[in-house]
CSV table of C-alpha atoms in Angstrom, one decimal:
chain,number,residue,atom,x,y,z
A,1192,MET,CA,129.2,96.7,-47.8
A,1193,GLY,CA,132.0,97.9,-45.5
A,1194,ARG,CA,132.7,95.4,-42.9
A,1195,THR,CA,135.8,97.4,-41.8
A,1196,LEU,CA,137.2,96.8,-38.4
A,1197,CYS,CA,138.4,99.3,-35.9
A,1198,PRO,CA,142.2,99.8,-36.6
A,1199,ALA,CA,142.9,99.3,-32.8
A,1200,ILE,CA,141.8,95.7,-33.0
A,1201,CYS,CA,143.2,94.8,-36.4
A,1202,PHE,CA,145.9,92.1,-36.5
A,1203,THR,CA,146.3,91.8,-32.7
A,1204,MET,CA,147.0,88.1,-33.3
A,1205,THR,CA,150.3,87.2,-31.8
A,1206,ASP,CA,149.9,83.4,-32.1
A,1207,PRO,CA,152.3,82.0,-34.7
A,1208,THR,CA,149.9,79.1,-35.3
A,1209,ALA,CA,147.1,81.4,-36.4
A,1210,PRO,CA,146.2,81.0,-40.1
A,1211,ILE,CA,147.1,83.2,-43.1
A,1212,GLY,CA,144.2,84.6,-45.1
A,1213,VAL,CA,144.3,84.7,-48.9
A,1214,PHE,CA,141.6,85.8,-51.3
A,1215,ASP,CA,140.8,86.2,-54.9
A,1216,SER,CA,137.7,86.5,-57.1
A,1217,GLY,CA,138.3,82.8,-58.0
A,1218,VAL,CA,141.0,80.2,-57.9
A,1219,GLY,CA,144.0,82.3,-59.0
A,1220,GLY,CA,145.0,83.3,-55.4
A,1221,LEU,CA,145.8,79.7,-54.8
A,1222,THR,CA,149.0,80.2,-56.8
A,1223,VAL,CA,150.1,82.6,-54.1
A,1224,ALA,CA,149.0,80.1,-51.4
A,1225,ARG,CA,150.9,77.3,-53.0
A,1226,ALA,CA,154.1,79.4,-53.3
A,1227,LEU,CA,153.7,80.4,-49.6
A,1228,LEU,CA,153.2,76.8,-48.4
A,1229,HIS,CA,156.4,75.9,-50.4
A,1230,LEU,CA,158.4,78.4,-48.3
A,1231,LEU,CA,156.5,78.0,-45.0
A,1232,PRO,CA,155.0,74.5,-45.0
A,1233,GLY,CA,153.7,74.7,-41.5
A,1234,GLU,CA,151.2,77.5,-42.2
A,1235,ARG,CA,147.5,77.1,-42.2
A,1236,LEU,CA,145.3,78.7,-44.8
A,1237,LEU,CA,142.0,80.6,-44.8
A,1238,TYR,CA,141.2,80.9,-48.5
A,1239,PHE,CA,138.3,83.0,-49.7
A,1240,ALA,CA,137.1,82.7,-53.3
A,1241,ASP,CA,134.7,85.4,-54.2
A,1242,THR,CA,133.0,83.3,-56.9
A,1243,ALA,CA,129.8,85.3,-56.6
A,1244,HIS,CA,131.6,88.2,-58.3
A,1245,VAL,CA,134.2,86.5,-60.6
A,1246,PRO,CA,135.8,87.9,-62.6
A,1247,TYR,CA,136.8,91.2,-61.0
A,1248,GLY,CA,138.4,92.6,-64.2
A,1249,PRO,CA,135.4,94.3,-65.8
A,1250,ARG,CA,134.0,95.7,-62.5
A,1251,PRO,CA,134.3,99.3,-61.4
A,1252,PRO,CA,137.3,100.0,-59.1
A,1253,GLU,CA,135.1,101.3,-56.3
A,1254,GLN,CA,133.1,98.1,-56.2
A,1255,ILE,CA,136.3,95.9,-56.2
A,1256,LYS,CA,137.7,98.0,-53.3
A,1257,ASP,CA,134.5,97.4,-51.3
A,1258,PHE,CA,134.7,93.6,-52.0
A,1259,ALA,CA,138.4,93.6,-50.9
A,1260,LEU,CA,137.7,95.5,-47.7
A,1261,ASP,CA,134.8,93.2,-46.8
A,1262,ILE,CA,136.7,90.0,-47.5
A,1263,SER,CA,139.8,91.2,-45.6
A,1264,ALA,CA,137.6,92.0,-42.6
A,1265,PHE,CA,136.0,88.6,-42.8
A,1266,LEU,CA,139.4,86.8,-42.8
A,1267,ILE,CA,140.6,88.9,-39.8
A,1268,GLU,CA,137.4,88.0,-38.0
A,1269,GLN,CA,138.2,84.3,-38.7
A,1270,GLY,CA,141.5,84.8,-36.9
A,1271,ALA,CA,144.0,85.5,-39.7
A,1272,LYS,CA,147.4,86.8,-38.6
A,1273,ALA,CA,148.0,88.3,-42.1
A,1274,VAL,CA,146.0,88.7,-45.3
A,1275,ILE,CA,147.2,88.4,-48.9
A,1276,MET,CA,145.3,89.9,-51.7
A,1277,GLY,CA,146.0,87.1,-54.1
A,1278,CYS,CA,144.6,89.1,-56.9
A,1279,ASN,CA,146.3,91.8,-59.0
A,1280,THR,CA,143.0,93.7,-59.6
A,1281,SER,CA,142.2,94.1,-55.9
A,1282,SER,CA,145.8,94.8,-55.1
A,1283,ALA,CA,145.7,97.7,-57.7
A,1284,VAL,CA,142.7,99.4,-56.2
A,1285,ALA,CA,142.4,98.3,-52.6
A,1286,LEU,CA,145.7,97.6,-51.0
A,1287,GLU,CA,146.3,100.9,-49.4
A,1288,PRO,CA,142.7,101.4,-48.2
A,1289,ALA,CA,142.8,97.9,-46.7
A,1290,ARG,CA,146.0,98.7,-44.8
A,1291,GLU,CA,144.5,101.9,-43.5
A,1292,SER,CA,141.4,100.0,-42.3
A,1293,HIS,CA,143.0,96.8,-41.1
A,1294,GLY,CA,146.7,97.4,-40.4
A,1295,PRO,CA,150.0,96.7,-42.1
A,1296,LEU,CA,150.0,92.9,-42.4
A,1297,ILE,CA,148.0,93.0,-45.6
A,1298,PHE,CA,150.0,92.2,-48.7
A,1299,GLY,CA,149.4,92.7,-52.5
A,1300,VAL,CA,151.0,91.1,-55.5
A,1301,ILE,CA,151.9,94.1,-57.7
A,1302,GLN,CA,155.0,95.6,-55.9
A,1303,PRO,CA,156.8,92.2,-55.5
A,1304,GLY,CA,156.1,91.5,-59.2
A,1305,ALA,CA,157.4,94.8,-60.3
A,1306,LYS,CA,160.6,94.5,-58.3
A,1307,ALA,CA,161.3,91.0,-59.8
A,1308,ALA,CA,160.6,92.3,-63.4
A,1309,LEU,CA,163.1,95.1,-62.8
A,1310,ARG,CA,165.8,92.7,-61.7
A,1311,ALA,CA,165.1,90.5,-64.7
A,1312,THR,CA,165.0,92.9,-67.6
A,1313,ARG,CA,168.1,93.5,-69.7
A,1314,LYS,CA,166.7,96.0,-72.1
A,1315,SER,CA,164.5,98.0,-69.7
A,1316,ARG,CA,161.4,97.0,-71.8
A,1317,ILE,CA,158.8,95.2,-69.8
A,1318,GLY,CA,155.4,93.9,-70.8
A,1319,VAL,CA,152.5,93.3,-68.4
A,1320,ILE,CA,149.5,91.1,-69.3
A,1321,ALA,CA,146.6,91.5,-66.9
A,1322,THR,CA,142.9,92.1,-66.5
A,1323,GLN,CA,141.2,95.2,-68.0
A,1324,ALA,CA,140.7,96.6,-64.4
A,1325,THR,CA,144.4,96.1,-63.5
A,1326,VAL,CA,145.6,97.7,-66.8
A,1327,SER,CA,143.2,100.6,-66.5
A,1328,THR,CA,144.7,101.6,-63.1
A,1329,ALA,CA,148.2,101.6,-64.7
A,1330,ALA,CA,149.3,100.0,-61.4
A,1331,TYR,CA,152.2,98.1,-62.8
A,1332,SER,CA,153.5,101.0,-65.0
A,1333,SER,CA,153.4,103.2,-61.9
A,1334,ALA,CA,155.1,100.6,-59.7
A,1335,LEU,CA,157.8,99.9,-62.3
A,1336,ARG,CA,158.5,103.6,-63.2
A,1337,GLY,CA,158.6,104.3,-59.5
A,1338,LEU,CA,161.5,101.9,-59.2
A,1339,LYS,CA,163.2,103.1,-62.4
A,1340,PRO,CA,161.7,106.1,-64.3
A,1341,ALA,CA,163.4,105.3,-67.6
A,1342,LEU,CA,161.7,101.9,-68.0
A,1343,GLU,CA,159.5,101.4,-71.1
A,1344,VAL,CA,156.3,99.5,-70.2
A,1345,ILE,CA,153.4,98.1,-72.2
A,1346,GLU,CA,150.3,96.8,-70.5
A,1347,GLN,CA,148.0,94.5,-72.4
A,1348,PRO,CA,144.5,93.6,-71.2
A,1349,CYS,CA,143.6,89.9,-71.6
A,1350,PRO,CA,139.9,89.8,-70.7
A,1351,GLU,CA,139.3,86.2,-71.9
A,1352,PHE,CA,142.1,84.6,-69.9
A,1353,VAL,CA,140.4,84.3,-66.5
A,1354,PRO,CA,137.2,82.7,-67.9
A,1355,LEU,CA,139.3,80.2,-69.9
A,1356,VAL,CA,141.4,79.3,-66.9
A,1357,GLU,CA,138.3,79.0,-64.6
A,1358,LYS,CA,136.9,76.5,-67.2
A,1359,GLY,CA,140.2,74.6,-67.4
A,1360,GLU,CA,140.8,75.5,-71.0
A,1361,LEU,CA,144.6,75.8,-70.8
A,1362,ASN,CA,145.7,74.7,-74.2
A,1363,SER,CA,142.6,74.6,-76.5
A,1364,ALA,CA,142.7,75.9,-80.0
A,1365,HIS,CA,140.7,78.9,-78.9
A,1366,THR,CA,143.0,79.6,-76.0
A,1367,ARG,CA,146.0,79.4,-78.3
A,1368,GLN,CA,144.4,81.8,-80.7
A,1369,VAL,CA,143.5,84.3,-77.9
A,1370,THR,CA,147.0,84.1,-76.4
A,1371,ASN,CA,148.6,84.8,-79.8
A,1372,GLY,CA,146.5,87.8,-80.2
A,1373,TYR,CA,147.2,89.2,-76.7
A,1374,LEU,CA,151.0,88.6,-77.0
A,1375,GLU,CA,151.5,90.0,-80.5
A,1376,PRO,CA,151.5,93.8,-79.6
A,1377,VAL,CA,153.6,93.0,-76.4
A,1378,LEU,CA,156.3,91.2,-78.4
A,1379,GLN,CA,156.3,93.8,-81.1
A,1380,PHE,CA,157.1,96.4,-78.5
A,1381,GLY,CA,160.4,94.6,-78.0
A,1382,VAL,CA,160.1,93.5,-74.4
A,1383,ASP,CA,162.4,90.9,-72.9
A,1384,THR,CA,160.4,90.4,-69.7
A,1385,VAL,CA,156.7,89.8,-69.3
A,1386,VAL,CA,154.8,90.0,-66.0
A,1387,LEU,CA,151.9,87.6,-65.5
A,1388,GLY,CA,149.8,90.3,-64.0
A,1389,CYS,CA,146.9,88.1,-62.8
A,1390,THR,CA,147.2,85.2,-60.4
A,1391,GLN,CA,145.2,82.9,-62.7
A,1392,TYR,CA,147.8,83.3,-65.5
A,1393,PRO,CA,150.5,80.9,-64.2
A,1394,LEU,CA,148.3,78.0,-65.3
A,1395,LEU,CA,148.7,79.4,-68.8
A,1396,ARG,CA,152.5,79.8,-68.3
A,1397,PRO,CA,153.6,76.9,-70.5
A,1398,LEU,CA,151.5,78.1,-73.4
A,1399,ILE,CA,152.5,81.8,-72.9
A,1400,GLN,CA,156.2,80.8,-72.8
A,1401,GLU,CA,155.9,78.6,-75.9
A,1402,ILE,CA,154.3,81.5,-77.9
A,1403,ALA,CA,156.6,84.2,-76.5
A,1404,GLY,CA,159.7,82.2,-77.0
A,1405,PRO,CA,162.6,81.1,-74.7
A,1406,GLU,CA,164.3,84.5,-74.8
A,1407,ILE,CA,161.4,86.1,-72.9
A,1408,THR,CA,161.5,86.0,-69.1
A,1409,LEU,CA,158.1,85.4,-67.5
A,1410,ILE,CA,157.6,86.9,-64.0
A,1411,ASP,CA,155.1,85.3,-61.6
A,1412,PRO,CA,154.2,87.8,-58.9
A,1413,ALA,CA,152.7,85.0,-56.8
A,1414,GLU,CA,156.2,83.6,-56.1
A,1415,GLU,CA,157.6,87.0,-55.3
A,1416,THR,CA,154.7,87.9,-53.0
A,1417,ALA,CA,155.2,84.6,-51.1
A,1418,LYS,CA,158.8,85.6,-50.4
A,1419,GLU,CA,157.8,89.0,-49.1
A,1420,VAL,CA,155.1,87.6,-46.8
A,1421,ALA,CA,157.5,84.9,-45.5
A,1422,ALA,CA,160.1,87.6,-44.7
A,1423,ALA,CA,157.5,89.8,-42.9
A,1424,LEU,CA,156.3,86.9,-40.8
A,1425,ARG,CA,159.8,85.9,-39.8
A,1426,GLU,CA,160.5,89.5,-38.8
A,1427,ALA,CA,157.3,89.5,-36.7
A,1428,LYS,CA,158.1,86.1,-35.2
A,1429,LEU,CA,154.8,84.8,-36.6
A,1430,VAL,CA,156.0,81.8,-38.6
A,1431,ASN,CA,154.1,78.6,-37.7
A,1432,PRO,CA,156.7,76.1,-36.4
A,1433,GLY,CA,154.2,73.2,-36.9
A,1434,THR,CA,154.3,70.4,-39.4
A,1435,PRO,CA,152.3,70.5,-42.6
A,1436,ASP,CA,148.6,69.6,-42.2
A,1437,ALA,CA,146.5,69.9,-45.3
A,1438,SER,CA,143.4,69.2,-43.2
A,1439,ALA,CA,143.9,72.4,-41.2
A,1440,HIS,CA,143.2,74.6,-44.2
A,1441,ARG,CA,139.8,76.2,-44.6
A,1442,PHE,CA,138.2,77.2,-47.9
A,1443,PHE,CA,135.3,79.6,-48.4
A,1444,ALA,CA,133.3,80.5,-51.5
A,1445,SER,CA,130.8,83.3,-51.8
A,1446,GLY,CA,129.1,81.6,-54.8
A,1447,ASP,CA,129.4,78.5,-56.8
A,1448,PRO,CA,132.3,76.4,-55.4
A,1449,THR,CA,132.7,74.1,-58.5
A,1450,SER,CA,135.9,75.8,-59.8
A,1451,ILE,CA,137.5,75.7,-56.4
A,1452,LYS,CA,137.1,71.9,-56.2
A,1453,THR,CA,138.2,71.2,-59.8
A,1454,VAL,CA,140.6,73.8,-61.2
A,1455,GLY,CA,141.6,75.0,-57.7
A,1456,ALA,CA,143.1,71.7,-56.8
A,1457,ARG,CA,145.4,72.1,-59.8
A,1458,PHE,CA,146.4,75.6,-58.6
A,1459,LEU,CA,147.1,74.5,-55.0
A,1460,GLY,CA,148.7,71.2,-55.9
A,1461,GLN,CA,146.5,69.2,-53.5
A,1462,PRO,CA,142.8,68.1,-53.3
A,1463,ILE,CA,140.3,70.6,-52.0
A,1464,GLU,CA,137.2,68.9,-50.5
A,1465,ASN,CA,135.3,70.9,-48.0
A,1466,ILE,CA,134.3,74.4,-49.0
A,1467,GLU,CA,132.3,76.5,-46.7
A,1468,SER,CA,129.6,78.9,-48.0
A,1469,ALA,CA,130.3,82.5,-47.0
A,1470,SER,CA,127.9,85.1,-48.3
A,1471,LEU,CA,129.1,88.4,-47.0
A,1472,TRP,CA,126.6,90.5,-49.0
A,1473,LYS,CA,122.9,90.2,-48.7
């Protein structure tokens, strides 16, 4: 554990053509990558799927923090000019430690999602559906009330969602039953806005919207994070001016790469063929 780099050498990359690192425990972070490529199509990706430890949700926060620091260090060593924690769970427990270790160009997904939810709500009642680990940190409640103390927030853990998404069960009878159960207390709370507090959840968005109803606004933090990263890269003059080149992306998996090749292609919106094995932990 603990592949932390000397802060003095973190993010010294000044080459706009350098890649952007994105990571998650599985395929969910590819929703952030897809949103980023939509805004900045010339960028190259380094995507790390920590499939050896998926899902992060039930794991202790200290262990998740160690994983996030190690993966961030690995991506920087591979030449990343910025790193995105494409995972709400790691963003909740590891964003600030990672910035302290590696520098400021590390981004999480919680603050951008919270800001978007605040803009969207009309009744100041917001629901958050997320992993158990994210909910246990109260990261979204803290972020939202930090922006507006009077907000009423309900956070609902959804432990079955990530395994269902990773298996591609996006609209099965069981998935519908589980989704109904998770949303019932959130909707009874009287929310008008629901944050998809895990980057795997956008693949369930059509089902969630159907069950929640058209009057509920769903917030995808992946899209909001991509906007924040794009703005930061423009300010730092680090936007890649090149043309899109899908073959320039690199994909790493710490364990079984199967879900990256199958479900991951759906998340990214393009085929994923070559996945490199990257075991950071012996």
